[in-house]
């Protein structure tokens, strides 16, 4: 089955991000396809490169990055949600006259059209948070 | 093409949430997907007449709803019980809505391929 997933909650606001990660990891392990994970609202904080949790805590950005690296899944942060919260990729920061490079490896920033397209082509669409 | 039903449950001015949901709704409609909305619980307040959030430096999300027609979002459902429990009538809203009984929500949902919580 082909899944599209949306993550709306920030990493530490609720368990939603954690559940989404565990779902994606398990679905992939069972041979399903995760076509795209779209991070929206405060969910965009999952893609923050500089999140530095203590060693004994779940490192969301690093875990998603590793999952993307292992399975080639597409991790997309919504551009408008990310920009208003101050999370900019290198290119966009340059265009805005800023010097940020906030995006964790394996993530990219794109528009809401990428979400609609993922839903259209998926068998199931799940929203966490 | 899939039939989208956005199921909205939050009151207006829930941080940026409502405004960001409206961005998704408008994008979905702009991608020519058949798009309907269902207002449940405190979300019925989102269309309440006479909001003046701009006076407090907040976004006037109700006015964004009025732009939905341009995007071909024609069906806005509001649950009758949610309105009544809050002392509202359809005439208190800034947009014409189709009222629907709570008992009929499940069959409305079954007629859509994508249920989008918001």
XYZ file of N, CA, C and O in Angstrom, chain A residues 3 5-28 34 37 39 46 58 60 63-64 67 126-129:
152
model
N 1.377 5.054 1.089
C 0.884 6.013 2.082
C 1.417 7.420 1.805
O 2.576 7.597 1.427
N 1.672 10.876 4.249
C 1.575 11.174 5.680
C 1.773 12.665 5.902
O 2.627 13.285 5.271
N 0.952 13.218 6.788
C 1.150 14.612 7.190
C 1.413 14.646 8.698
O 0.723 13.983 9.474
N 2.410 15.435 9.095
C 2.742 15.589 10.516
C 2.519 17.053 10.899
O 3.164 17.949 10.350
N 1.606 17.278 11.828
C 1.222 18.651 12.180
C 1.786 19.154 13.509
O 1.858 20.354 13.728
N 2.107 18.226 14.407
C 2.519 18.643 15.747
C 4.033 18.745 15.825
O 4.760 17.986 15.178
N 4.522 19.679 16.611
C 5.952 19.799 16.855
C 6.452 18.585 17.617
O 5.671 17.873 18.252
N 7.775 18.349 17.582
C 8.324 17.132 18.181
C 7.995 16.983 19.665
O 7.835 15.866 20.152
N 7.903 18.092 20.391
C 7.746 17.997 21.838
C 6.371 18.450 22.330
O 6.127 18.550 23.520
N 5.452 18.746 21.387
C 4.132 19.238 21.781
C 3.191 18.095 22.144
O 2.261 18.278 22.927
N 3.406 16.942 21.549
C 2.526 15.795 21.795
C 3.247 14.544 21.315
O 4.400 14.614 20.885
N 2.557 13.411 21.364
C 3.165 12.176 20.862
C 2.960 11.989 19.360
O 3.394 10.987 18.798
N 2.283 12.937 18.716
C 1.878 12.718 17.328
C 3.077 12.495 16.399
O 3.043 11.614 15.540
N 4.116 13.302 16.571
C 5.295 13.157 15.716
C 5.970 11.813 15.925
O 6.432 11.166 14.984
N 6.007 11.396 17.187
C 6.609 10.106 17.519
C 5.804 8.963 16.888
O 6.365 8.044 16.282
N 4.481 9.066 17.012
C 3.614 8.030 16.427
C 3.770 7.993 14.908
O 3.805 6.917 14.296
N 3.858 9.174 14.288
C 4.021 9.243 12.832
C 5.319 8.563 12.408
O 5.344 7.782 11.441
N 6.383 8.843 13.166
C 7.668 8.229 12.827
C 7.595 6.711 12.937
O 8.033 5.974 12.050
N 7.023 6.240 14.056
C 6.929 4.789 14.274
C 6.056 4.143 13.205
O 6.318 3.037 12.747
N 4.988 4.847 12.807
C 4.117 4.315 11.756
C 4.889 4.175 10.448
O 4.855 3.128 9.786
N 5.600 5.254 10.059
C 6.333 5.243 8.783
C 7.400 4.145 8.795
O 7.531 3.375 7.830
N 8.121 4.058 9.898
C 9.196 3.060 10.017
C 8.621 1.639 9.891
O 9.162 0.789 9.179
N 7.486 1.413 10.567
C 6.880 0.085 10.565
C 6.286 -0.249 9.189
O 6.433 -1.369 8.683
N 5.622 0.745 8.584
C 5.035 0.511 7.263
C 6.123 0.125 6.258
O 5.955 -0.817 5.472
N 7.253 0.843 6.309
C 8.360 0.536 5.391
C 8.927 -0.853 5.672
O 9.211 -1.615 4.743
N 6.037 4.568 1.486
C 5.677 5.879 2.040
C 6.075 6.893 0.976
O 7.263 7.184 0.775
N 6.266 12.314 3.206
C 5.867 12.791 4.532
C 5.904 14.316 4.467
O 6.939 14.904 4.151
N 5.383 17.880 6.347
C 5.389 18.474 7.685
C 4.762 19.862 7.607
O 5.193 20.708 6.810
N 10.330 19.273 12.976
C 11.007 17.987 12.829
C 12.196 18.081 11.871
O 13.077 17.232 11.894
N 14.970 10.788 22.281
C 14.682 10.521 20.872
C 15.055 11.739 20.031
O 14.571 12.839 20.291
N 14.450 13.422 16.899
C 13.495 13.358 15.787
C 14.139 13.661 14.436
O 13.987 12.907 13.477
N 16.455 10.931 13.350
C 15.769 9.666 13.029
C 15.072 9.745 11.673
O 15.121 8.819 10.877
N 14.388 10.886 11.415
C 13.752 11.052 10.100
C 14.813 11.078 8.999
O 14.634 10.460 7.936
N 15.932 7.632 8.303
C 14.886 6.864 7.615
C 14.845 7.233 6.125
O 14.700 6.367 5.252
N -2.752 9.791 5.822
C -2.898 9.821 7.284
C -2.352 11.127 7.836
O -1.277 11.583 7.423
N -3.087 11.709 8.776
C -2.664 12.965 9.403
C -2.369 12.698 10.874
O -3.203 12.114 11.575
N -1.201 13.095 11.327
C -0.820 12.938 12.737
C -0.726 14.313 13.388
O -0.002 15.175 12.922
N -1.481 14.486 14.451
C -1.409 15.735 15.229
C -2.380 16.783 14.745
O -2.929 16.730 13.678
